Amino acid sequence: MEKGGTNLLLLLSAITVMFFSFSCKAKPTETPVLETKISGKVVAYSSDTEPCSQVIRMAEKADYLFHESSGLLHGHSSAMQAGDIANQAGVKVLYLIHYPTGEHPIDQLTSEAKQRFNGPVYLAEDFLSLDF
């Protein structure tokens, strides 16, 4: 484990988990980002994150990217911006998380992300279970 740096590496049997923490320009607090390798698959996770190059670099060539899509709020990303990040990172599959409910029709979120990302886009739901 590396203290004071930006990476924390944990080895748990066959799972490698890397935690990245960095500050994006508009959000002064550090942004937690997770990348894990499971069964040879790379899963990248970013929440409460505005578009920034660090997220693109962390998610580069990931099999799955879970990215927030809260909207155009300070320190957050829209679904379209999440699609743009997925495209720039070259990920295979995008899951939108931390999205608004209620006023904003959630069926539009995947369409917005697909304007910038040609791969599969899904809405992550509570208690979602995926097999890697």
PDB file of C-alpha atoms in Angstrom:
ATOM      1  CA  MET A   1       0.000   0.000   0.000  1.00  0.00           C
ATOM      2  CA  GLU A   2       1.183   3.430  -0.858  1.00  0.00           C
ATOM      3  CA  LYS A   3       0.400   6.223   1.617  1.00  0.00           C
ATOM      4  CA  GLY A   4       0.091   9.810   0.477  1.00  0.00           C
ATOM      5  CA  GLY A   5       0.112   8.829  -3.185  1.00  0.00           C
ATOM      6  CA  THR A   6      -2.718   8.534  -5.630  1.00  0.00           C
ATOM      7  CA  ASN A   7      -2.855   4.750  -5.891  1.00  0.00           C
ATOM      8  CA  LEU A   8      -3.760   2.117  -3.348  1.00  0.00           C
ATOM      9  CA  LEU A   9      -3.359  -1.477  -4.479  1.00  0.00           C
ATOM     10  CA  LEU A  10      -5.027  -4.372  -2.699  1.00  0.00           C
ATOM     11  CA  LEU A  11      -4.499  -7.999  -3.675  1.00  0.00           C
ATOM     12  CA  LEU A  12      -7.345 -10.238  -2.606  1.00  0.00           C
ATOM     13  CA  SER A  13      -6.858 -13.791  -3.911  1.00  0.00           C
ATOM     14  CA  ALA A  14      -7.365 -13.500  -7.686  1.00  0.00           C
ATOM     15  CA  ILE A  15      -8.821  -9.989  -7.556  1.00  0.00           C
ATOM     16  CA  THR A  16      -6.693  -6.889  -8.010  1.00  0.00           C
ATOM     17  CA  VAL A  17      -8.328  -3.662  -6.898  1.00  0.00           C
ATOM     18  CA  MET A  18      -6.760  -0.259  -7.507  1.00  0.00           C
ATOM     19  CA  PHE A  19      -8.192   2.868  -5.923  1.00  0.00           C
ATOM     20  CA  PHE A  20      -7.399   6.161  -7.599  1.00  0.00           C
ATOM     21  CA  SER A  21      -8.009   9.441  -5.871  1.00  0.00           C
ATOM     22  CA  PHE A  22      -7.538  12.797  -7.555  1.00  0.00           C
ATOM     23  CA  SER A  23      -9.053  16.234  -7.791  1.00  0.00           C
ATOM     24  CA  CYS A  24     -10.855  17.360 -10.903  1.00  0.00           C
ATOM     25  CA  LYS A  25     -10.768  21.069 -11.683  1.00  0.00           C
ATOM     26  CA  ALA A  26     -14.226  22.149 -10.517  1.00  0.00           C
ATOM     27  CA  LYS A  27     -14.551  19.882  -7.511  1.00  0.00           C
ATOM     28  CA  PRO A  28     -12.017  20.635  -4.777  1.00  0.00           C
ATOM     29  CA  THR A  29     -12.551  17.369  -2.902  1.00  0.00           C
ATOM     30  CA  GLU A  30     -10.859  14.211  -4.020  1.00  0.00           C
ATOM     31  CA  THR A  31     -12.829  11.933  -6.332  1.00  0.00           C
ATOM     32  CA  PRO A  32     -12.811   8.213  -5.583  1.00  0.00           C
ATOM     33  CA  VAL A  33     -12.367   6.056  -8.660  1.00  0.00           C
ATOM     34  CA  LEU A  34     -12.115   2.290  -8.618  1.00  0.00           C
ATOM     35  CA  GLU A  35     -10.615  -0.065 -11.159  1.00  0.00           C
ATOM     36  CA  THR A  36     -10.748  -3.789 -10.536  1.00  0.00           C
ATOM     37  CA  LYS A  37      -9.626  -6.770 -12.550  1.00  0.00           C
ATOM     38  CA  ILE A  38     -11.968  -9.716 -12.164  1.00  0.00           C
ATOM     39  CA  SER A  39     -11.536 -12.891 -14.204  1.00  0.00           C
ATOM     40  CA  GLY A  40      -9.379 -10.961 -16.631  1.00  0.00           C
ATOM     41  CA  LYS A  41     -12.033  -8.243 -17.051  1.00  0.00           C
ATOM     42  CA  VAL A  42     -11.348  -4.638 -16.133  1.00  0.00           C
ATOM     43  CA  VAL A  43     -14.180  -2.804 -14.376  1.00  0.00           C
ATOM     44  CA  ALA A  44     -13.804   0.934 -13.852  1.00  0.00           C
ATOM     45  CA  TYR A  45     -16.079   2.885 -11.506  1.00  0.00           C
ATOM     46  CA  SER A  46     -16.348   6.615 -11.059  1.00  0.00           C
ATOM     47  CA  SER A  47     -18.944   8.495  -9.046  1.00  0.00           C
ATOM     48  CA  ASP A  48     -19.514  12.161  -8.302  1.00  0.00           C
ATOM     49  CA  THR A  49     -17.055  13.016 -11.036  1.00  0.00           C
ATOM     50  CA  GLU A  50     -17.049  15.812 -13.553  1.00  0.00           C
ATOM     51  CA  PRO A  51     -15.413  15.148 -16.929  1.00  0.00           C
ATOM     52  CA  CYS A  52     -11.642  15.180 -16.548  1.00  0.00           C
ATOM     53  CA  SER A  53      -8.626  13.500 -18.111  1.00  0.00           C
ATOM     54  CA  GLN A  54      -7.834  11.443 -15.001  1.00  0.00           C
ATOM     55  CA  VAL A  55     -11.066   9.462 -15.326  1.00  0.00           C
ATOM     56  CA  ILE A  56     -10.403   8.815 -19.017  1.00  0.00           C
ATOM     57  CA  ARG A  57      -6.889   7.607 -18.218  1.00  0.00           C
ATOM     58  CA  MET A  58      -8.109   5.379 -15.369  1.00  0.00           C
ATOM     59  CA  ALA A  59     -10.851   3.795 -17.498  1.00  0.00           C
ATOM     60  CA  GLU A  60      -8.723   3.328 -20.615  1.00  0.00           C
ATOM     61  CA  LYS A  61      -9.692   0.123 -22.465  1.00  0.00           C
ATOM     62  CA  ALA A  62     -11.861  -1.106 -19.556  1.00  0.00           C
ATOM     63  CA  ASP A  63     -14.374  -3.813 -20.299  1.00  0.00           C
ATOM     64  CA  TYR A  64     -17.003  -2.025 -18.192  1.00  0.00           C
ATOM     65  CA  LEU A  65     -17.257   1.575 -17.058  1.00  0.00           C
ATOM     66  CA  PHE A  66     -19.741   2.513 -14.347  1.00  0.00           C
ATOM     67  CA  HIS A  67     -20.024   6.296 -14.518  1.00  0.00           C
ATOM     68  CA  GLU A  68     -22.327   8.743 -12.784  1.00  0.00           C
ATOM     69  CA  SER A  69     -24.808  10.756 -14.797  1.00  0.00           C
ATOM     70  CA  SER A  70     -26.320  13.211 -12.313  1.00  0.00           C
ATOM     71  CA  GLY A  71     -26.574  15.969 -14.860  1.00  0.00           C
ATOM     72  CA  LEU A  72     -24.926  19.284 -15.451  1.00  0.00           C
ATOM     73  CA  LEU A  73     -24.347  20.048 -11.797  1.00  0.00           C
ATOM     74  CA  HIS A  74     -21.098  21.355 -10.336  1.00  0.00           C
ATOM     75  CA  GLY A  75     -18.721  18.418  -9.865  1.00  0.00           C
ATOM     76  CA  HIS A  76     -20.907  15.931 -11.747  1.00  0.00           C
ATOM     77  CA  SER A  77     -21.386  14.581 -15.277  1.00  0.00           C
ATOM     78  CA  SER A  78     -24.367  14.300 -17.586  1.00  0.00           C
ATOM     79  CA  ALA A  79     -25.221  11.078 -19.409  1.00  0.00           C
ATOM     80  CA  MET A  80     -23.834  12.590 -22.615  1.00  0.00           C
ATOM     81  CA  GLN A  81     -20.579  13.479 -20.858  1.00  0.00           C
ATOM     82  CA  ALA A  82     -20.364   9.940 -19.465  1.00  0.00           C
ATOM     83  CA  GLY A  83     -20.762   8.665 -23.031  1.00  0.00           C
ATOM     84  CA  ASP A  84     -18.002  10.982 -24.169  1.00  0.00           C
ATOM     85  CA  ILE A  85     -15.693   9.723 -21.415  1.00  0.00           C
ATOM     86  CA  ALA A  86     -16.481   6.105 -22.343  1.00  0.00           C
ATOM     87  CA  ASN A  87     -15.732   6.881 -25.984  1.00  0.00           C
ATOM     88  CA  GLN A  88     -12.447   8.638 -25.255  1.00  0.00           C
ATOM     89  CA  ALA A  89     -11.365   5.844 -22.893  1.00  0.00           C
ATOM     90  CA  GLY A  90     -12.213   3.155 -25.442  1.00  0.00           C
ATOM     91  CA  VAL A  91     -14.312   1.112 -23.020  1.00  0.00           C
ATOM     92  CA  LYS A  92     -16.505  -1.732 -24.213  1.00  0.00           C
ATOM     93  CA  VAL A  93     -19.668  -1.261 -22.106  1.00  0.00           C
ATOM     94  CA  LEU A  94     -21.026   1.770 -20.224  1.00  0.00           C
ATOM     95  CA  TYR A  95     -23.337   1.565 -17.209  1.00  0.00           C
ATOM     96  CA  LEU A  96     -24.869   4.833 -16.037  1.00  0.00           C
ATOM     97  CA  ILE A  97     -25.131   5.215 -12.273  1.00  0.00           C
ATOM     98  CA  HIS A  98     -26.122   7.960  -9.824  1.00  0.00           C
ATOM     99  CA  TYR A  99     -28.673   9.391 -12.212  1.00  0.00           C
ATOM    100  CA  PRO A 100     -31.635  11.634 -11.440  1.00  0.00           C
ATOM    101  CA  THR A 101     -35.064  10.167 -10.995  1.00  0.00           C
ATOM    102  CA  GLY A 102     -38.421  11.878 -10.910  1.00  0.00           C
ATOM    103  CA  GLU A 103     -38.449  14.932 -13.171  1.00  0.00           C
ATOM    104  CA  HIS A 104     -35.909  13.664 -15.693  1.00  0.00           C
ATOM    105  CA  PRO A 105     -37.188  10.784 -17.847  1.00  0.00           C
ATOM    106  CA  ILE A 106     -34.518   8.119 -17.302  1.00  0.00           C
ATOM    107  CA  ASP A 107     -35.247   6.436 -20.636  1.00  0.00           C
ATOM    108  CA  GLN A 108     -33.558   9.445 -22.265  1.00  0.00           C
ATOM    109  CA  LEU A 109     -30.296   8.913 -20.384  1.00  0.00           C
ATOM    110  CA  THR A 110     -29.097   5.972 -22.476  1.00  0.00           C
ATOM    111  CA  SER A 111     -30.018   7.877 -25.659  1.00  0.00           C
ATOM    112  CA  GLU A 112     -27.998  10.866 -24.490  1.00  0.00           C
ATOM    113  CA  ALA A 113     -24.964   8.689 -23.725  1.00  0.00           C
ATOM    114  CA  LYS A 114     -25.263   6.935 -27.100  1.00  0.00           C
ATOM    115  CA  GLN A 115     -24.868  10.293 -28.840  1.00  0.00           C
ATOM    116  CA  ARG A 116     -21.192  10.110 -27.826  1.00  0.00           C
ATOM    117  CA  PHE A 117     -20.576   6.373 -27.285  1.00  0.00           C
ATOM    118  CA  ASN A 118     -21.265   3.648 -29.854  1.00  0.00           C
ATOM    119  CA  GLY A 119     -20.995   0.705 -27.471  1.00  0.00           C
ATOM    120  CA  PRO A 120     -23.733  -0.766 -25.294  1.00  0.00           C
ATOM    121  CA  VAL A 121     -25.163   1.610 -22.674  1.00  0.00           C
ATOM    122  CA  TYR A 122     -27.259   0.453 -19.724  1.00  0.00           C
ATOM    123  CA  LEU A 123     -28.819   2.012 -16.649  1.00  0.00           C
ATOM    124  CA  ALA A 124     -27.483   0.391 -13.501  1.00  0.00           C
ATOM    125  CA  GLU A 125     -30.277  -0.355 -11.052  1.00  0.00           C
ATOM    126  CA  ASP A 126     -30.345  -1.074  -7.340  1.00  0.00           C
ATOM    127  CA  PHE A 127     -29.171  -4.612  -6.565  1.00  0.00           C
ATOM    128  CA  LEU A 128     -27.881  -5.138 -10.120  1.00  0.00           C
ATOM    129  CA  SER A 129     -26.007  -8.412 -10.392  1.00  0.00           C
ATOM    130  CA  LEU A 130     -23.495  -9.052 -13.176  1.00  0.00           C
ATOM    131  CA  ASP A 131     -21.408 -12.121 -13.961  1.00  0.00           C
ATOM    132  CA  PHE A 132     -17.853 -11.414 -15.018  1.00  0.00           C
TER     133      PHE A 132
END
